[in-house]
Amino acid sequence: MRLAHDRRWAATGLLALLLLAAPAFGQSDPLPSWNEGPAKQAIVAFIQATTTQGSPGFVPPETRIAAFDQDGTLWVEHPMYSQVVYCFERVPALVKAKPELAKVEPFKTVMSGNREAIAKLPMKDLEKILAATLSGMSVDEFQVEVKRWLAETKDPRWKKPYTELTYLPMQEVLKYLRANGYRTYIVTGGGQDFVRVYAEQTYGVPPEQVVGTAGGTKYGYGKDGRPFLTKEPRLLLNNNNAGKPEGIHFMIGRRPNAAFGNSTGDRQMLEYTKAGDGARLAMLVLHDDASREYAYGPATGLPDTKVGAFTQALYDEAKKQGWTVISMKDDWRRIFAFEP
Amino acid sequence: MRLAHDRRWAATGLLALLLLAAPAFGQSDPLPSWNEGPAKQAIVAFIQATTTQGSPGFVPPETRIAAFDQDGTLWVEHPMYSQVVYCFERVPALVKAKPELAKVEPFKTVMSGNREAIAKLPMKDLEKILAATLSGMSVDEFQVEVKRWLAETKDPRWKKPYTELTYLPMQEVLKYLRANGYRTYIVTGGGQDFVRVYAEQTYGVPPEQVVGTAGGTKYGYGKDGRPFLTKEPRLLLNNNNAGKPEGIHFMIGRRPNAAFGNSTGDRQMLEYTKAGDGARLAMLVLHDDASREYAYGPATGLPDTKVGAFTQALYDEAKKQGWTVISMKDDWRRIFAFEP
């Protein structure tokens, strides 16, 4: 009877294993907005390799870090970064507060309303507008101002607030990673304080996990003696290109295990992520869906645009380095939560 | 029989409640190295006010932040910051690598071994030594170097590695806060990358929760094509005095609910923390125990020293603002884990 006893126990053990495993098998697809294909497979394989105890690629939970570019990777960046729209729309209020600016370029051109002339403003002038409209107020005032603007403003194409123009497939990746112990960071060329205003509600990413281009602040006291911080135009961190790995080291101090981007500004972040030991994931979103979103970059045959330059050289490096290119057209079944 | 039935259920419910509550009542003291007194009471009252659902001071778990200065607050800072010791001890290796420095001040003085002359070096020269010894290598090399130095070096008084000279009562506060949902940050005037090397093992604080004085890094490629970051002497964040709230905003983006310091360099951090709404905790460690540790600052009658200046003005502000002063002598039953 010894054998039968063992067999019975073995069967019970097997049943227990099946029951334990059942939630995994029975689990609904964590990436329902993704079509089956190499991109989805790469994400699932990465999670399995890094979270399976005993796997050679296993990463201890406390060191699991994933970095996401924002503009063009988590939400729409065309035809203009929403933060740049914000800055332009802030110019009239700025000029009202400081009338002397009305005669000074580039504010004069912006106030003229001449769209052609505004579109031609060189990068240097754009930086002046950003610095002037993103500084000079307290960090609390700035938060209130951005929050109000986001609530009032709609994207002209979809007639939705910008914060609804996030890509549902990427929202699923954020959640899937977090459900597997990853801390998800936004690593953006956009303004750190700007993105922090809505990142928690929009992406589930708290302020301390937003790494972005940042200016300094200045500590001071109000009339009531209470201390507050004023935003200064002095640039502390230019979180683009090589600035992304530099910003990651500065703010996080660990190399990410996974990184997601969509433009040449993300190249160094992806290189840096991939250069670490063990299983690594590097992905690039390719905007090749003119009907559901936009098409720009090499695979489309269209010239690169000012924002989100996905150059042919970047495409070639992706292929060479084993980064996975995500085709919006082929890999994403749905793009926005508000669309079927 | 209805009543009896209800009573039986009521009794069962009460028993269940008692059983549920038992771990709380039966829990051992979370601060066993603290003597009973106002300092210990302030910590316990703060935890209760901010973590009790329905309490007016309740803080949602995701926004619970506590900030700790390091030198003199979490570990011994006398007679010299251990990081400064590290930098001085690195000078010979630096001069070996760059022999031209042997003839240049302040390196010449350091190499002379003349203790009196070294002690007289002005702050400007000290900064030169720090910048030179904390930069010029990759971030990985720096980590290896600091780790090796910490393993080999002992404090001359206790003959223990510096990482054992942490205050047991403060370790208990760190754990007590974390057990109650707080994320504990180190906000130090010391080098961010230096402290990150041992903060996780020594304090349970991961690299991304260390805010410190930081220089820039430079992204580049090795001979094998692999990218790496080189530490640069360029100062990004001077995390002292007003730099502490500025660094907190930059790195965390939220105002802490509690802050702990021990010197004038922590004044603005404590002010900033206390100026927020709701229940706030601001504490200062007073070094008044010459026999078990050191005594310096106003309460001791001894003059302020170069490091950890706890001035009379700071003491007066603490009293005025309702910050709690921790007397090492009176409030701490034990100071180090290695002592009874």
XYZ file of C-alpha atoms in Angstrom:
680
model
C 0.000 0.000 0.000
C 3.054 2.159 0.316
C 3.070 2.815 -3.407
C -0.609 3.696 -3.530
C -0.110 6.023 -0.596
C 2.768 7.767 -2.358
C 0.778 7.957 -5.545
C -2.127 9.469 -3.726
C 0.169 12.039 -2.204
C 1.830 12.678 -5.525
C -1.602 13.256 -7.078
C -2.544 15.600 -4.232
C 0.745 17.411 -4.678
C 0.125 17.765 -8.383
C -3.369 19.041 -7.742
C -2.034 21.572 -5.260
C 0.536 22.714 -7.791
C -2.127 23.088 -10.445
C -4.307 25.042 -8.052
C -1.391 27.280 -7.130
C -0.515 27.764 -10.769
C -4.135 28.274 -11.782
C -4.257 32.018 -11.124
C -1.335 32.404 -13.517
C -2.944 30.351 -16.273
C -6.390 31.694 -15.621
C -5.108 35.270 -15.377
C -6.422 37.567 -18.028
C -3.886 38.899 -20.514
C -1.949 41.762 -18.857
C -1.487 43.394 -22.274
C -4.936 43.192 -23.936
C -4.350 46.226 -26.186
C -1.323 44.580 -27.774
C -1.489 42.360 -30.817
C 0.458 39.116 -30.599
C 3.905 39.670 -32.069
C 7.601 40.213 -31.283
C 7.015 43.426 -29.281
C 4.479 41.891 -26.908
C 6.590 38.738 -26.682
C 9.673 40.777 -25.749
C 7.839 42.395 -22.825
C 6.393 39.133 -21.498
C 9.738 37.320 -21.900
C 11.526 40.121 -20.017
C 9.091 39.947 -17.114
C 9.404 36.163 -16.939
C 13.215 36.211 -17.124
C 13.635 38.868 -14.430
C 10.987 37.780 -11.945
C 11.321 33.987 -11.997
C 13.305 32.820 -8.953
C 16.286 30.776 -10.129
C 16.219 32.204 -13.642
C 19.675 33.445 -14.691
C 18.146 36.843 -15.406
C 16.389 37.122 -12.017
C 16.423 40.649 -10.590
C 15.811 41.152 -6.832
C 12.536 43.093 -6.359
C 14.196 46.024 -4.589
C 16.373 46.787 -7.623
C 13.710 46.516 -10.338
C 13.620 49.812 -12.247
C 11.921 50.676 -15.527
C 12.358 54.057 -17.254
C 9.853 55.607 -19.665
C 10.276 58.607 -21.875
C 7.026 60.559 -21.927
C 6.384 62.623 -25.095
C 5.711 60.229 -27.976
C 6.248 57.206 -25.722
C 3.464 57.514 -23.144
C 1.320 60.162 -24.812
C 0.912 62.080 -28.060
C 3.671 64.589 -28.854
C 2.395 65.845 -32.234
C 2.035 68.411 -33.591
C 3.640 70.092 -30.555
C 4.679 69.023 -27.056
C 1.820 69.991 -24.768
C 4.268 71.692 -22.409
C 5.379 73.967 -25.253
C 1.721 74.780 -25.951
C 1.382 75.637 -22.251
C 4.401 77.940 -22.379
C 3.148 79.785 -25.478
C -0.274 80.218 -23.926
C 1.316 81.626 -20.778
C 3.060 84.441 -22.691
C 0.127 86.925 -22.608
C -0.145 86.619 -18.804
C 3.611 87.023 -18.536
C 3.572 90.150 -20.713
C 0.678 91.532 -18.690
C 2.738 91.098 -15.522
C 5.905 92.484 -17.148
C 4.767 94.927 -19.888
C 8.362 95.690 -20.913
C 8.525 92.197 -22.485
C 6.005 93.187 -25.193
C 8.791 94.995 -27.047
C 11.391 92.265 -26.601
C 11.908 89.223 -28.855
C 10.798 86.483 -28.908
C 7.820 87.645 -26.821
C 6.969 90.325 -29.403
C 6.583 87.677 -32.118
C 4.502 85.412 -29.899
C 2.211 88.324 -29.000
C 1.832 89.231 -32.703
C -0.103 86.014 -33.243
C 1.690 85.560 -36.589
C 1.692 81.753 -36.752
C 4.219 81.578 -39.560
C 6.702 83.767 -37.707
C 6.098 81.854 -34.446
C 6.728 78.519 -36.150
C 10.053 79.872 -37.439
C 11.377 80.907 -34.018
C 14.775 79.286 -33.517
C 15.452 76.863 -30.627
C 17.259 79.616 -28.686
C 14.099 81.738 -28.649
C 11.979 78.745 -27.720
C 14.257 78.158 -24.743
C 13.822 81.796 -23.702
C 10.037 81.356 -23.763
C 10.253 78.142 -21.754
C 12.580 79.640 -19.160
C 10.442 82.774 -18.771
C 7.104 80.983 -18.480
C 8.304 78.110 -16.281
C 10.044 80.251 -13.659
C 9.541 83.302 -11.495
C 6.679 81.886 -9.436
C 6.535 79.671 -6.364
C 6.437 75.911 -6.907
C 2.947 75.884 -5.358
C 1.646 78.600 -7.704
C 3.139 76.752 -10.662
C 1.342 73.534 -9.708
C -1.986 75.325 -9.411
C -1.451 77.054 -12.759
C -0.564 73.860 -14.670
C -3.414 71.929 -13.063
C -5.894 74.603 -14.104
C -4.506 74.725 -17.663
C -4.681 70.953 -18.039
C -8.307 70.943 -16.881
C -9.263 73.697 -19.352
C -7.276 72.769 -22.452
C -8.122 70.289 -25.173
C -6.079 68.835 -27.971
C -7.455 70.257 -31.257
C -7.651 66.890 -33.062
C -9.302 64.651 -30.492
C -11.029 67.383 -28.471
C -9.817 65.707 -25.307
C -7.650 66.933 -22.438
C -4.000 66.126 -23.064
C -3.947 63.766 -20.113
C -6.411 61.503 -21.940
C -4.107 61.223 -24.933
C -2.005 58.567 -23.256
C -1.415 55.295 -25.052
C -3.457 52.501 -23.524
C -0.890 49.813 -24.497
C 1.820 51.705 -22.602
C -0.474 52.180 -19.604
C -0.784 48.393 -19.599
C 3.006 48.015 -19.674
C 3.351 50.417 -16.723
C 0.831 48.401 -14.702
C 2.247 45.042 -15.772
C 5.725 46.086 -14.660
C 4.474 47.457 -11.324
C 2.451 44.296 -10.716
C 5.769 42.490 -11.071
C 7.628 44.583 -8.527
C 9.117 47.185 -10.853
C 9.234 50.818 -9.898
C 8.251 52.767 -13.000
C 10.044 56.070 -13.583
C 9.286 58.723 -16.159
C 12.559 60.009 -17.633
C 11.526 62.909 -19.809
C 13.076 65.791 -21.672
C 9.985 67.687 -20.531
C 9.903 69.780 -17.389
C 10.178 67.746 -14.204
C 7.811 69.999 -12.257
C 5.372 70.165 -15.183
C 5.078 66.393 -15.552
C 4.902 65.874 -11.785
C 1.626 67.803 -11.686
C -0.315 65.049 -13.479
C 1.997 61.985 -13.526
C 0.480 60.349 -10.463
C -3.093 60.597 -11.694
C -2.305 59.969 -15.367
C 0.348 57.254 -15.124
C 0.365 56.130 -11.491
C 3.886 57.553 -11.214
C 4.505 59.601 -8.044
C 6.457 62.907 -8.130
C 9.652 61.356 -6.765
C 9.715 58.974 -9.745
C 9.622 61.715 -12.356
C 13.065 62.618 -13.733
C 12.927 65.541 -16.121
C 14.567 68.689 -17.315
C 14.747 70.834 -14.215
C 15.658 74.303 -13.162
C 16.816 75.363 -9.745
C 14.633 76.784 -7.023
C 15.370 79.463 -4.455
C 14.389 79.199 -0.812
C 12.885 82.287 0.750
C 10.280 83.581 3.204
C 6.868 85.116 2.550
C 5.474 88.161 4.338
C 3.948 85.834 6.920
C 7.395 84.351 7.596
C 6.493 81.012 6.003
C 9.213 79.572 3.793
C 8.569 78.794 0.134
C 10.518 77.886 -2.998
C 10.619 80.062 -6.111
C 11.294 78.519 -9.521
C 14.397 79.951 -11.150
C 15.379 80.006 -14.847
C 18.813 78.477 -13.989
C 19.001 75.029 -15.680
C 20.064 72.191 -13.368
C 19.400 69.145 -15.504
C 18.930 69.018 -19.280
C 17.306 65.625 -19.401
C 17.749 64.835 -23.084
C 20.203 62.646 -24.984
C 23.260 61.992 -22.770
C 21.424 63.969 -20.085
C 19.031 61.041 -19.626
C 21.545 58.520 -18.235
C 23.155 61.381 -16.306
C 19.745 62.302 -14.879
C 19.017 58.667 -14.064
C 22.262 58.348 -12.134
C 21.645 61.614 -10.341
C 18.024 60.962 -9.389
C 17.867 57.172 -9.065
C 21.449 56.000 -8.661
C 20.721 52.633 -10.275
C 20.792 51.504 -13.886
C 17.288 50.658 -15.165
C 16.512 47.104 -16.250
C 14.106 48.299 -18.917
C 13.782 51.512 -20.900
C 11.201 52.796 -23.376
C 11.607 55.700 -25.771
C 10.707 56.926 -29.228
C 13.347 59.362 -30.433
C 17.039 60.153 -30.709
C 16.726 61.900 -27.341
C 16.265 58.427 -25.809
C 19.217 56.763 -27.529
C 21.704 57.078 -24.661
C 19.138 55.981 -22.091
C 18.500 52.809 -24.079
C 22.224 52.170 -24.594
C 22.892 52.683 -20.894
C 20.041 50.364 -19.905
C 21.099 47.645 -22.321
C 24.764 47.826 -21.246
C 23.943 46.413 -17.806
C 24.277 42.736 -16.921
C 21.472 40.202 -17.121
C 18.167 40.422 -18.922
C 17.490 43.920 -20.280
C 14.651 45.396 -22.277
C 15.022 48.365 -24.631
C 12.057 49.443 -26.742
C 11.288 52.233 -29.179
C 7.799 53.347 -30.170
C 7.610 53.956 -33.928
C 4.886 56.370 -35.005
C 3.723 54.727 -38.218
C -0.031 55.042 -37.898
C -1.225 58.188 -39.650
C -4.884 57.248 -39.440
C -5.117 56.368 -35.742
C -2.355 58.731 -34.506
C 0.526 60.186 -36.560
C 3.224 58.868 -38.874
C 6.732 60.276 -38.779
C 10.226 58.863 -38.842
C 12.136 56.547 -41.155
C 9.745 53.646 -41.572
C 7.107 55.998 -42.913
C 9.185 57.548 -45.651
C 8.214 60.946 -44.257
C 10.901 63.394 -43.206
C 11.725 63.723 -39.524
C 9.941 66.511 -37.797
C 11.068 68.901 -35.111
C 9.695 66.817 -32.313
C 10.333 63.154 -31.666
C 13.025 62.636 -34.276
C 13.208 58.873 -34.892
C 16.039 59.018 -37.408
C 17.192 56.289 -39.760
C 20.415 56.116 -37.695
C 18.361 55.379 -34.569
C 16.420 52.709 -36.421
C 19.680 51.124 -37.569
C 21.132 51.216 -34.048
C 17.971 49.599 -32.694
C 18.324 46.703 -35.119
C 22.056 46.341 -34.372
C 21.722 46.525 -30.575
C 18.728 44.256 -30.264
C 16.261 46.936 -29.203
C 12.658 46.143 -30.016
C 10.811 48.566 -32.259
C 7.107 48.874 -31.439
C 4.990 49.548 -34.520
C 1.930 51.489 -33.432
C 0.168 50.265 -36.545
C 0.945 46.561 -36.173
C 1.564 46.053 -32.449
C -1.216 48.118 -30.913
C -4.748 46.819 -31.176
C -6.096 49.892 -29.409
C -4.312 53.196 -28.964
C -6.524 55.286 -26.666
C -8.820 54.291 -23.821
C -11.546 56.595 -25.199
C -11.595 54.780 -28.535
C -12.976 51.291 -29.087
C -32.945 32.735 23.159
C -32.462 35.568 20.753
C -30.709 37.698 23.350
C -28.360 34.915 24.362
C -27.562 34.333 20.753
C -26.757 37.993 20.214
C -24.709 38.094 23.367
C -22.735 35.101 22.282
C -22.032 36.815 18.962
C -21.179 40.037 20.684
C -18.735 38.188 22.910
C -17.213 36.440 19.905
C -16.912 39.790 18.126
C -15.216 41.299 21.127
C -12.827 38.375 21.328
C -12.025 38.766 17.625
C -11.394 42.459 18.137
C -9.129 41.748 21.072
C -7.240 39.150 19.080
C -6.863 41.565 16.190
C -5.728 44.300 18.507
C -3.454 42.013 20.486
C -0.384 42.410 18.280
C -0.618 46.170 18.807
C -0.933 45.916 22.587
C 1.486 43.059 22.859
C 3.982 44.710 20.508
C 7.343 45.354 22.039
C 8.404 48.995 22.315
C 9.489 50.224 18.844
C 11.997 52.598 20.459
C 13.722 50.508 23.158
C 16.929 52.576 23.110
C 15.020 55.729 24.024
C 14.361 56.844 27.567
C 10.817 57.920 28.307
C 10.551 61.671 27.846
C 9.346 64.446 25.544
C 11.515 63.402 22.582
C 10.255 59.814 22.522
C 6.718 61.042 23.156
C 6.929 63.453 20.217
C 7.871 60.630 17.841
C 5.151 58.268 19.045
C 2.522 61.047 18.998
C 3.509 61.994 15.439
C 3.161 58.405 14.219
C -0.220 58.061 15.907
C -1.535 61.376 14.566
C -0.469 60.733 10.973
C -1.343 57.045 10.633
C -4.650 56.834 12.477
C -7.533 56.802 9.971
C -9.930 59.620 10.779
C -7.384 61.572 12.795
C -7.191 65.225 11.645
C -3.474 64.760 11.038
C -3.878 61.582 8.963
C -1.445 61.367 6.041
C -2.213 59.006 3.121
C 0.450 56.252 3.017
C 1.672 57.171 -0.476
C 2.655 60.679 0.643
C 4.433 59.778 3.897
C 7.978 61.144 3.690
C 10.603 61.508 6.412
C 13.947 63.243 5.848
C 17.098 62.576 7.870
C 20.325 64.491 7.868
C 23.212 62.038 8.146
C 26.396 63.418 9.753
C 25.726 63.997 13.443
C 22.107 62.857 13.081
C 22.422 59.223 11.997
C 26.098 58.648 12.728
C 29.101 60.245 14.406
C 30.512 63.332 12.693
C 33.328 64.171 15.121
C 36.162 64.908 14.980
C 35.835 64.952 11.167
C 33.207 63.881 8.611
C 34.220 60.420 7.440
C 33.867 61.540 3.838
C 36.465 64.247 4.438
C 38.769 61.634 5.950
C 38.214 59.559 2.794
C 39.098 62.503 0.561
C 42.295 63.294 2.480
C 43.353 59.662 2.361
C 42.758 59.593 -1.397
C 45.215 62.446 -2.022
C 48.391 60.273 -2.235
C 46.796 58.041 -4.905
C 45.638 61.143 -6.755
C 49.135 62.677 -6.660
C 50.608 59.378 -7.825
C 48.270 59.433 -10.827
C 48.887 63.153 -11.486
C 52.409 63.929 -10.191
C 52.107 67.595 -11.171
C 49.697 68.069 -8.239
C 52.515 67.454 -5.724
C 53.729 71.007 -6.268
C 50.266 72.600 -6.210
C 48.358 73.769 -3.124
C 46.453 72.474 -1.246
C 47.757 69.040 -2.312
C 51.312 70.022 -1.391
C 50.258 70.723 2.206
C 48.266 67.493 2.473
C 51.251 65.498 1.155
C 53.568 67.212 3.671
C 51.781 65.410 6.491
C 52.008 68.591 8.605
C 48.851 68.144 10.683
C 48.835 71.684 11.964
C 49.048 73.154 8.465
C 46.413 70.695 7.182
C 44.011 71.653 9.970
C 44.395 75.317 8.994
C 43.463 74.818 5.320
C 40.627 77.206 4.471
C 37.236 75.945 3.233
C 38.154 76.867 -0.351
C 41.106 74.477 -0.270
C 39.010 71.778 1.369
C 36.533 72.090 -1.503
C 39.386 71.706 -3.994
C 40.436 68.472 -2.283
C 36.868 67.171 -2.253
C 36.274 68.020 -5.921
C 39.569 66.439 -7.013
C 39.196 63.221 -5.028
C 35.473 62.704 -5.703
C 35.633 63.122 -9.485
C 37.582 62.021 -12.528
C 36.664 58.336 -12.288
C 33.659 56.334 -13.447
C 30.727 55.998 -11.077
C 31.414 52.246 -10.905
C 35.094 52.745 -10.000
C 34.092 55.259 -7.344
C 31.672 52.798 -5.744
C 34.318 50.069 -5.627
C 36.854 52.492 -4.133
C 34.538 53.778 -1.369
C 33.359 50.264 -0.527
C 36.953 49.084 -0.156
C 37.887 52.099 1.976
C 34.903 51.611 4.290
C 35.803 47.958 4.768
C 39.432 48.777 5.618
C 39.081 51.936 7.713
C 38.337 52.281 11.399
C 37.387 55.233 13.523
C 40.343 55.978 15.833
C 38.280 56.249 19.048
C 36.009 53.203 18.852
C 38.203 51.106 16.536
C 35.135 50.252 14.503
C 34.265 50.792 10.835
C 32.465 54.094 10.347
C 29.316 52.280 9.268
C 29.020 50.811 12.781
C 29.060 54.269 14.359
C 25.373 54.789 13.620
C 23.071 55.760 16.458
C 20.892 52.859 17.509
C 18.034 55.148 18.638
C 17.912 56.742 15.182
C 18.014 53.331 13.503
C 14.946 52.525 15.568
C 13.231 55.713 14.379
C 14.005 54.834 10.742
C 12.483 51.371 11.181
C 9.521 52.649 13.188
C 8.671 55.174 10.466
C 9.045 52.594 7.680
C 6.888 50.116 9.593
C 4.247 52.850 9.526
C 4.380 53.417 5.790
C 6.912 56.249 5.689
C 9.571 56.373 3.043
C 12.766 57.400 4.800
C 15.116 59.686 2.875
C 18.618 60.740 3.785
C 19.055 64.448 3.016
C 22.728 65.095 3.612
C 25.312 67.761 2.948
C 27.641 64.828 2.278
C 28.237 63.449 -1.194
C 25.188 61.778 -2.696
C 27.231 59.092 -4.445
C 29.404 58.547 -1.350
C 26.462 57.954 0.985
C 24.645 55.795 -1.573
C 27.452 53.240 -1.399
C 26.530 52.134 2.131
C 23.100 53.677 2.859
C 21.110 50.601 1.918
C 23.132 48.240 4.101
C 23.692 50.691 6.941
C 20.317 52.426 7.144
C 17.988 50.412 4.906
C 17.768 53.463 2.630
C 18.069 52.660 -1.105
C 20.166 54.829 -3.469
C 17.142 56.626 -4.937
C 16.234 57.847 -1.437
C 19.586 59.499 -0.808
C 19.599 63.245 -1.524
C 23.043 64.750 -1.144
C 25.548 67.202 -2.469
C 26.129 66.070 -6.016
C 28.342 66.794 -8.958
C 27.504 66.172 -12.568
C 28.475 63.117 -14.563
C 29.494 62.800 -18.193
C 28.227 60.074 -20.485
C 30.826 58.424 -22.722
C 31.937 55.137 -24.253
C 34.747 52.802 -23.231
C 37.199 51.126 -25.628
C 34.778 48.205 -25.882
C 32.002 50.571 -26.931
C 30.117 50.166 -23.657
C 28.711 53.387 -22.256
C 29.689 54.600 -18.799
C 29.400 57.728 -16.654
C 32.398 59.723 -15.420
C 32.147 61.814 -12.263
C 32.820 65.498 -12.920
C 33.915 68.239 -10.491
C 31.005 70.478 -11.657
C 28.648 71.023 -8.677
C 24.972 70.345 -9.391
C 23.455 70.440 -5.935
C 24.957 71.960 -2.783
C 22.726 70.171 -0.330
C 23.284 72.326 2.736
C 21.245 75.061 4.400
C 18.718 76.421 1.844
C 20.054 73.762 -0.525
C 18.274 71.102 1.554
C 14.679 72.157 0.805
C 15.780 72.933 -2.759
C 17.293 69.439 -3.044
C 14.162 67.899 -1.510
C 11.948 69.618 -4.071
C 14.271 68.616 -6.884
C 14.696 64.975 -5.902
C 11.427 64.144 -4.138
C 8.952 66.812 -5.235
C 6.984 66.570 -1.992
C 7.380 68.292 1.363
C 8.451 65.871 4.097
C 6.143 65.261 7.047
C 9.061 64.759 9.413
C 12.663 65.962 9.410
C 15.632 65.222 11.641
C 18.855 67.207 11.825
C 21.543 68.390 14.210
C 23.078 71.578 12.887
C 22.499 74.963 11.284
C 22.804 73.211 7.914
C 19.463 71.554 8.694
C 17.610 74.709 9.749
C 15.865 75.398 6.435
C 14.899 71.739 5.995
C 13.212 71.778 9.403
C 11.489 75.103 8.705
C 10.253 73.834 5.337
C 8.982 70.596 6.851
C 7.200 72.355 9.712
C 5.583 74.924 7.379
C 3.399 72.252 5.763
C -0.166 71.572 6.834
C -1.211 68.927 9.351
C 0.887 67.089 11.917
C 4.607 67.713 11.426
C 7.674 66.536 13.279
C 10.949 68.483 13.418
C 13.764 67.202 15.613
C 17.344 68.202 16.358
C 19.953 65.921 17.894
C 21.964 67.764 20.525
C 25.424 66.345 21.160
C 25.700 66.777 24.917
C 27.242 63.477 25.948
C 31.016 63.813 26.131
C 31.510 60.469 27.834
C 29.459 58.243 25.530
C 29.946 60.297 22.327
C 30.884 64.002 22.078
C 29.634 67.278 23.507
C 29.498 70.395 21.386
C 27.029 73.205 20.809
C 25.233 75.664 23.062
C 23.843 73.438 25.799
C 27.325 72.221 26.605
C 28.902 75.612 27.104
C 31.630 74.535 24.699
C 32.336 76.623 21.622
C 30.880 75.489 18.289
C 33.254 73.511 16.195
C 33.857 73.425 12.472
C 31.493 70.530 11.896
C 27.904 70.234 13.021
C 27.446 73.769 14.321
C 24.432 73.686 16.655
C 24.452 77.404 17.428
C 22.604 79.198 20.189
C 20.480 80.840 17.464
C 19.437 77.404 16.219
C 18.608 76.320 19.750
C 16.487 79.452 20.197
C 14.675 78.887 16.882
C 13.976 75.283 17.872
C 12.312 76.435 21.086
C 10.360 79.157 19.277
C 9.181 76.943 16.391
C 8.253 73.921 18.449
C 11.026 71.680 17.196
C 11.991 68.933 19.613
C 15.586 68.866 20.799
C 16.912 65.359 21.425
C 19.445 65.231 24.246
C 21.806 62.344 23.569
C 22.605 62.288 27.262
C 19.059 62.229 28.580
C 16.969 60.768 25.762
C 19.159 57.921 24.578
C 19.469 54.864 26.795
C 21.913 53.283 24.374
C 23.866 55.026 21.646
C 25.585 52.274 19.657
C 24.520 48.730 18.861
C 27.994 47.454 19.768
C 27.772 48.875 23.292
C 25.559 47.523 26.053
